[in-house]
Each structure stands twice: as C-alpha cells, then as structure tokens.
Short mmCIF file of C-alpha atoms in Angstrom, two decimals:
data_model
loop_
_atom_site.label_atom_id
_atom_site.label_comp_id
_atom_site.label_asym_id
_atom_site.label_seq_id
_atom_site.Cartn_x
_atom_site.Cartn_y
_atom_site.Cartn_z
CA UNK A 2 -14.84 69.73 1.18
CA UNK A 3 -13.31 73.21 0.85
CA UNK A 4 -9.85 71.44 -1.08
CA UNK A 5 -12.06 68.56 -2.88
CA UNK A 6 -12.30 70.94 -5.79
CA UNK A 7 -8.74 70.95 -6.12
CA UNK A 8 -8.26 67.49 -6.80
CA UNK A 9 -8.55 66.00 -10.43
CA UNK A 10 -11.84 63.92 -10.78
CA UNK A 11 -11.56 60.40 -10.09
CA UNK A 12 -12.58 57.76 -12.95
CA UNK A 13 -12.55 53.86 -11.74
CA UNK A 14 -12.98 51.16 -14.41
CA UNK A 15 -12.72 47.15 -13.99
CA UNK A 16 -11.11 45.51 -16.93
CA UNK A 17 -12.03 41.64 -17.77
CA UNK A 18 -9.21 39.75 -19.46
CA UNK A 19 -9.83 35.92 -19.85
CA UNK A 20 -6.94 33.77 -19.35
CA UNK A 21 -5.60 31.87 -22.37
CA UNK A 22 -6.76 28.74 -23.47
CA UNK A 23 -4.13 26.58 -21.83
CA UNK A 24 -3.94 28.46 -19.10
CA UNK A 25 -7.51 28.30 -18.65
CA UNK A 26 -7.58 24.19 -19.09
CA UNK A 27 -4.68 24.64 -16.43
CA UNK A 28 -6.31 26.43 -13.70
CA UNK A 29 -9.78 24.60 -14.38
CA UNK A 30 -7.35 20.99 -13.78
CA UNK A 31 -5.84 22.47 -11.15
CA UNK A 32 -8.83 23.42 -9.30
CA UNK A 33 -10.84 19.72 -10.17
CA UNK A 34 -7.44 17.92 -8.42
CA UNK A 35 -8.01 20.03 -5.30
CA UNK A 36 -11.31 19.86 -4.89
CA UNK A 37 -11.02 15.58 -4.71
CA UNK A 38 -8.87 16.26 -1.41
CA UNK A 39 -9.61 16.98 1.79
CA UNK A 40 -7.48 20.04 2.74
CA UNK A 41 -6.88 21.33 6.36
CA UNK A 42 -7.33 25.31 6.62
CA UNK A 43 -3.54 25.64 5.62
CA UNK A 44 -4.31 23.65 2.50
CA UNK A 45 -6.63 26.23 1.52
CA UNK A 46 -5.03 29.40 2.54
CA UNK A 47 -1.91 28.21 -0.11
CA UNK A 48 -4.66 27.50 -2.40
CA UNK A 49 -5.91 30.45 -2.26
CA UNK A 50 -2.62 32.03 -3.38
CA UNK A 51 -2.09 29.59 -5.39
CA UNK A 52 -5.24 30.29 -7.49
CA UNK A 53 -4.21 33.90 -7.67
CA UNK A 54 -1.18 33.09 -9.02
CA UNK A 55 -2.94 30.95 -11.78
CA UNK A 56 -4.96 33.49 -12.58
CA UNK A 57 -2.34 36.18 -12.78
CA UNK A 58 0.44 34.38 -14.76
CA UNK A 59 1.61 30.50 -14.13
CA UNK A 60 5.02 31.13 -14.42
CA UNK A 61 4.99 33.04 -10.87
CA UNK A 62 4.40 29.45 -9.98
CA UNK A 63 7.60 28.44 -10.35
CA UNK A 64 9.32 31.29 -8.52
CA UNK A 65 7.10 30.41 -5.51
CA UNK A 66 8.82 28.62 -2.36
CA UNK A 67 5.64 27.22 -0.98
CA UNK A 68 5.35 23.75 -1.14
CA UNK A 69 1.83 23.54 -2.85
CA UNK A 70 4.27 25.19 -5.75
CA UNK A 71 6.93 23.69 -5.53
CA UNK A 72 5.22 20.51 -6.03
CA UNK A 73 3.11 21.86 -9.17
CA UNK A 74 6.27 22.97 -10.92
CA UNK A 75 8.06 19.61 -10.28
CA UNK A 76 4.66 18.14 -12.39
CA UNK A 77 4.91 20.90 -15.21
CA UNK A 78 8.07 21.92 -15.02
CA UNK A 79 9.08 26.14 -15.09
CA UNK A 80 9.00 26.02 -19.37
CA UNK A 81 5.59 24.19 -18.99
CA UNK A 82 4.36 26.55 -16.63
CA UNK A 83 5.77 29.66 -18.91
CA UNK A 84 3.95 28.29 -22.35
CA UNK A 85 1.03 28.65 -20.87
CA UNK A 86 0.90 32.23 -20.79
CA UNK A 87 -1.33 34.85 -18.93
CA UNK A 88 -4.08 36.72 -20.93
CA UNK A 89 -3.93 39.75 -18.59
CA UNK A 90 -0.62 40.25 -18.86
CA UNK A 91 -1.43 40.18 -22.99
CA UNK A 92 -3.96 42.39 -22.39
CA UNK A 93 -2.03 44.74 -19.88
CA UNK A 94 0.71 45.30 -22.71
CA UNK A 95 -2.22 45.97 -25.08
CA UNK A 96 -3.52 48.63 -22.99
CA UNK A 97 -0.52 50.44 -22.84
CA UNK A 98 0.53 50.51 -26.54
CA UNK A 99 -2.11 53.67 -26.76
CA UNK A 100 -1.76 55.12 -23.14
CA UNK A 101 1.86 55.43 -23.21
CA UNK A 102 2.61 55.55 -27.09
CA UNK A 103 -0.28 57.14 -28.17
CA UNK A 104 -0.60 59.83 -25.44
CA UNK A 105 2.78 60.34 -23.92
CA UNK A 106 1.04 59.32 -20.49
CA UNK A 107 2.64 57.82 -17.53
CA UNK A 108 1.47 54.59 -15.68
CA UNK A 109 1.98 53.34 -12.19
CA UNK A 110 1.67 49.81 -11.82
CA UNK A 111 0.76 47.81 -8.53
CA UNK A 112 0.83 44.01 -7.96
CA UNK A 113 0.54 42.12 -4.42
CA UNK A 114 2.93 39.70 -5.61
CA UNK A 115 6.37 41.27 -5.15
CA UNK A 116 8.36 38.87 -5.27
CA UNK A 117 7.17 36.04 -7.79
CA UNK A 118 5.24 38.29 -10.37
CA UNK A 119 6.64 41.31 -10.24
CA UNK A 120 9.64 40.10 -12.02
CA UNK A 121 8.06 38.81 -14.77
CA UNK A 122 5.70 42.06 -15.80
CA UNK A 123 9.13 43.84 -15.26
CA UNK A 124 10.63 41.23 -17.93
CA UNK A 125 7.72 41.37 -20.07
CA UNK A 126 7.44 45.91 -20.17
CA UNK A 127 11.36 45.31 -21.11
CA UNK A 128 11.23 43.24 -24.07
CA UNK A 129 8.37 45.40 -25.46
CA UNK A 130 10.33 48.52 -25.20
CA UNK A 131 8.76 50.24 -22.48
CA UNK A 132 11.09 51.94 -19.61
CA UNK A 133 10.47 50.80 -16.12
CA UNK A 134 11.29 51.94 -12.82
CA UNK A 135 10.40 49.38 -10.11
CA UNK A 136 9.72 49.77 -6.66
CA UNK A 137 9.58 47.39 -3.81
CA UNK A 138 10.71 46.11 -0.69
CA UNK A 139 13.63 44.50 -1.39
CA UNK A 140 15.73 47.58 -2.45
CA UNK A 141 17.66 49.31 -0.77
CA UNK A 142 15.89 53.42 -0.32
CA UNK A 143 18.48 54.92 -2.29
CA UNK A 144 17.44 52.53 -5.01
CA UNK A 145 13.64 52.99 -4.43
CA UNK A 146 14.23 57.10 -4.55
CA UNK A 147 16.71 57.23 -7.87
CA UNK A 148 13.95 54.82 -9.21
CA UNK A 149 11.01 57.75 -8.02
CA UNK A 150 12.62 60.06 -9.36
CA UNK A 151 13.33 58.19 -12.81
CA UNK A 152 9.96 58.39 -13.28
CA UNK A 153 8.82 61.35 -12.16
CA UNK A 154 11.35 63.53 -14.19
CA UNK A 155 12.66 61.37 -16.00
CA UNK A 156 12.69 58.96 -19.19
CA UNK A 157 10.56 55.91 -17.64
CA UNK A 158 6.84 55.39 -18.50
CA UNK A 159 6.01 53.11 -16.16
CA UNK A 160 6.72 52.76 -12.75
CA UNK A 161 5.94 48.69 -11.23
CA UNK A 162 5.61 48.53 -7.68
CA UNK A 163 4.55 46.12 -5.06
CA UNK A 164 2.41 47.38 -2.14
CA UNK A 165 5.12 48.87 -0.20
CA UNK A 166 4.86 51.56 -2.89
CA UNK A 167 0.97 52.42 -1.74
CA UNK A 168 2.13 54.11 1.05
CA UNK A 169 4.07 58.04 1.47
CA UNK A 170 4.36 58.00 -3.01
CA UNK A 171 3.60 61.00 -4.10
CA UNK A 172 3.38 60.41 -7.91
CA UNK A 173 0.88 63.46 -9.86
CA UNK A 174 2.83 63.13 -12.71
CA UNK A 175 0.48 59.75 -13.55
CA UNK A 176 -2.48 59.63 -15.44
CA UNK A 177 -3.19 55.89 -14.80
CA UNK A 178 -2.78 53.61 -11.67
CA UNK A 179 -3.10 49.98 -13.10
CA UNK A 180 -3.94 47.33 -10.27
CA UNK A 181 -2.56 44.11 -12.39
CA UNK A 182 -4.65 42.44 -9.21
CA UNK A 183 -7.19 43.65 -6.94
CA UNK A 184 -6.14 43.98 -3.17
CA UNK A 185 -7.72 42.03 -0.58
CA UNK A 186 -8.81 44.88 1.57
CA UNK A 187 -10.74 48.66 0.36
CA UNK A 188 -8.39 50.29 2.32
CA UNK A 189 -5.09 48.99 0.23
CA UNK A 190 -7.16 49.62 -2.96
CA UNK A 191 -7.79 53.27 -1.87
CA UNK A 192 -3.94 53.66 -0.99
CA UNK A 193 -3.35 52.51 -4.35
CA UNK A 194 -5.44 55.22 -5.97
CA UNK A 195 -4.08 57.98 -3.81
CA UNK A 196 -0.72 57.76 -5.31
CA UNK A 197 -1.65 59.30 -8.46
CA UNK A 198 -5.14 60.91 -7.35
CA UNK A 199 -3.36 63.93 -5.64
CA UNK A 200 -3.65 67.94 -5.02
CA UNK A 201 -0.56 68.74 -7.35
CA UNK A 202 -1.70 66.74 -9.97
CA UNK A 203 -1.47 68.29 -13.28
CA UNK A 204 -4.32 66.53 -14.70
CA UNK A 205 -7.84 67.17 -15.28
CA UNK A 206 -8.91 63.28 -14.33
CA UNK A 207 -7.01 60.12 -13.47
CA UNK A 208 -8.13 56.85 -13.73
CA UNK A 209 -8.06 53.40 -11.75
CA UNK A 210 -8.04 50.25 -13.94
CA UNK A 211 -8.01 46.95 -12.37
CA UNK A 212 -7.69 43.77 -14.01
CA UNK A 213 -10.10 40.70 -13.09
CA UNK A 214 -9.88 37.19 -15.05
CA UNK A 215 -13.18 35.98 -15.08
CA UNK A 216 -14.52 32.62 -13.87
CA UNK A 217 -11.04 32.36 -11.62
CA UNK A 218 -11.04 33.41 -7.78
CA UNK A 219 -10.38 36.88 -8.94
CA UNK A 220 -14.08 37.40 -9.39
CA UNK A 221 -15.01 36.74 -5.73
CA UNK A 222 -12.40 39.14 -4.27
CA UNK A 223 -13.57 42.30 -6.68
CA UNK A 224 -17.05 40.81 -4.76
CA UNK A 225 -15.53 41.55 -1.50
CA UNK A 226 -13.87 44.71 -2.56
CA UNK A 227 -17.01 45.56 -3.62
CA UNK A 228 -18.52 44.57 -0.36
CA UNK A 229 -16.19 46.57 2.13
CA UNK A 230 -16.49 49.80 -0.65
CA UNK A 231 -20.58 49.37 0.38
CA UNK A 232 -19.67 49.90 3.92
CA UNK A 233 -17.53 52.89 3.45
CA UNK A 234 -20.05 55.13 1.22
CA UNK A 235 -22.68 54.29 3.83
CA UNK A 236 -19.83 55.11 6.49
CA UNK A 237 -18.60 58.48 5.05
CA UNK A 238 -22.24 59.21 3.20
CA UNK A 239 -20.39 59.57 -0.11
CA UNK A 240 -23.30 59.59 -2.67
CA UNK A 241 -21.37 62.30 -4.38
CA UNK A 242 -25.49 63.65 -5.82
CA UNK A 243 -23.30 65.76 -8.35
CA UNK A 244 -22.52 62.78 -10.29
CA UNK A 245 -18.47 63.38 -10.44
CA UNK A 246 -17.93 60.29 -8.19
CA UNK A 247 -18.68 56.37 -9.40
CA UNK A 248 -20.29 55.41 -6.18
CA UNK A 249 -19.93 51.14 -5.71
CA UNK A 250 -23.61 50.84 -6.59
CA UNK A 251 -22.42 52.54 -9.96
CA UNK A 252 -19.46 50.02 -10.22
CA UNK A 253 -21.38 47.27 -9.34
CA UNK A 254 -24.13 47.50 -12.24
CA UNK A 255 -21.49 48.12 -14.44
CA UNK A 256 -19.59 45.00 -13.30
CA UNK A 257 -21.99 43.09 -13.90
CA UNK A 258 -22.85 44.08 -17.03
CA UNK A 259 -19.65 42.97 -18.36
CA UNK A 260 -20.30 39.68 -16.93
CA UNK A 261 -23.18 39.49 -18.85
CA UNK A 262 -21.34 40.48 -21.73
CA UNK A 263 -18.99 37.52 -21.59
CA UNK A 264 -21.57 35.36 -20.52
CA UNK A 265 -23.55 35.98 -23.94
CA UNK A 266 -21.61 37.26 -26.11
CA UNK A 267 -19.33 34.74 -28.30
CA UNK A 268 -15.69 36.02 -27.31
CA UNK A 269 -12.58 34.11 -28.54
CA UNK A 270 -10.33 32.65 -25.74
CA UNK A 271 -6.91 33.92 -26.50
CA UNK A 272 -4.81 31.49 -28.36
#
C-alpha cells in the first residue's frame, strides 16, 4: 500500500472482433463435423486448441503438427486455410494505426501460440510497416535481449512475444499490453499485465486490451478468466472503494454489455 501510489493506474478493456464471414462459416462447419463424432478426452483436448486456433487465425492451422490439423489442412489446403482470414487480426492492425501512428506509443504484444501464430502476426505487423521485435522461446538469450532492448531504446513499436516473455520483462516504456488471446489461467493474465504495469513507468495509466471473437470458444474462457479474477478480489479484498481499480464485477457488466450490443445491434460481418 505505501508504493501502490507509485504505480501508473491500471485501465483493462475487452475488445470483441467477429471473425470474417468465411472464417466464420469455417469454424461454425468445423464445429457441426465434430460434434456428429464421438471423441475420447484426447479428441477434445486437440479440439479445444483447435477451436482456438480457428478463432484466432486459420492459417495457424496449417503450421500445426497435431494430427486433428494436419488432417484439416490436407481437406482445405494452407492457401484455403489463409483466404479465409482472421477478423481480429484485421482489427488488431486497426487498433494500432492510431496507438502507434497517431501517438508515438509503444505496444507489447502476447499470444499463447508461439509457435503457429506468432509467425503470422509477426508477418502481418511487417507488411504494414510497423517494426517488431519478437520474443520467445525458441531464441537463443542473446537474441531475446538485443530484441529487449530494440524496443525499449530503440526504433521498434511493437514488441510480439509468446508467454515466455510474461515472466522477469521489465518493459515501462509501454503504454499498451495487447493479449491477441486470453490466457487460460488469472495468474498468466496478471503476468501479462505486469510487464508494462510497473514502478518506473513513465506513464500516467496503461492499459490491458484483450481480444475475444464472439460466439467461438473464446467467449467461455474470458468466462473462466472471469471466474478465477472473482476468487482473487474476494481473496486479496481488492474492492479498490476509491474507484481507480476495474474490479471483475466492473468488467463483467461491461462484458456483457457488449454482448448485448452485438446481439442487437445490426453489425456487418467483415467481408
């Protein structure tokens, strides 16, 4: 309590972005085929990442080595899986435009997906002109601290990272920490924050955005992210009464007021 002051406030937001058309009639096909089986418990758990990936962008698909993948990819094919696009990857570049453009601000960027999506946001920042530093497990740490450092005091805006960035980064020099996809557990999702949300920042506020497709399988894990957030502001008795702190009761009617939103409100699928 005697440092809290210290710290820059700490804005979270949830960002819908619907998936595209195709990639909608994709994932909703997808789903309809598996749910005429009768899958074992290993048959979900790769459907479960599977839907993820759907949700996220198809094309990670094809980069995956499970066979539940492989076999989609062999139906599709890699440039079938690719034309369908992602709409939160659209709307991710959208959101940046006037973050990094507009303002001058840096962005950290986390997915769970190191190896199959993480590569294709990096592709995607590059061809729209944005600099990127990555970070993940499979450099080497020389790599991962010249990469750091390009973005701390350097020319890159962005800095991607899987979630063996969420731990020992110190990175103030951020105004936003982007979760392309929610964690599975509170405590990576705080981790997450905490790289940006630090003592030396030089910023007033920072802000958490995370990205949730609606009606995919994203919606029931912000649920349970919601859930285990419950249990630590009863745990810690972080009511925050001065109002500085969006408690998860706070998140949770806005949530779903957004859901309402898209529920009544006649929004255009993304062509």
């Amino acid at each position: 309590a005697d440092v809290a002051a210290q710290f820059p406030k700490q804005v979270e937001e949830f960002v819908f972005a619907p998936m595209t058309k195709k990639q909608d009639e994709f994932y909703r096909e997808v789903v309809r085929s598996f749910n005429l089986t009768d899958p074992t418990p290993n048959d979900e758990r790769a459907f479960f990442y599977m839907q993820r990936l759907m949700a996220a962008h198809p094309l990670a698909i094809a980069r995956s080595k499970g066979k539940l993948a492989v076999e989609i990819t062999k139906v599709v094919g890699e440039d079938g899986l690719a034309a369908l696009g992602s709409g939160k990857l659209d709307r991710l570049v959208a959101d940046l435009d006037p973050i990094v453009r507009g303002q001058g601000s840096k962005v950290v960027i986390f997915t769970f997906f190191a190896g199959v999506l993480l590569p294709i946001i990096h592709e995607e920042l590059n061809a729209k002109g944005y600099d990127v530093a990555v970070n993940h497990g499979g450099l080497s740490m020389e790599q991962r601290q010249a990469n750091k450092e390009r973005f701390r005091h350097g020319d890159a805006q962005v800095f991607l990272t899987s979630d063996a960035g969420s731990k020992g980064l110190n990175l103030p020099e951020a105004l936003y920490v982007t979760n392309f996809e929610l964690p599975l557990t509170h405590a990576n999702y705080i981790q997450r924050i905490n790289r940006i949300h630090r003592i030396d920042s030089p910023h007033a506020s920072v802000t958490c955005r995370s990205y949730i497709v609606p009606n995919s399988i994203e919606e029931g894990i912000r649920s349970l992210v919601l859930s285990r957030n419950d249990w630590h502001d009863t745990l810690l008795d972080d009511d925050d009464e001065d109002g500085a702190h969006i408690t998860s009761a706070d998140r949770r009617a806005l949530i779903e007021g957004a859901r309402f939103r898209l529920r009544t409100v006649d929004q255009p699928i993304i062509e």
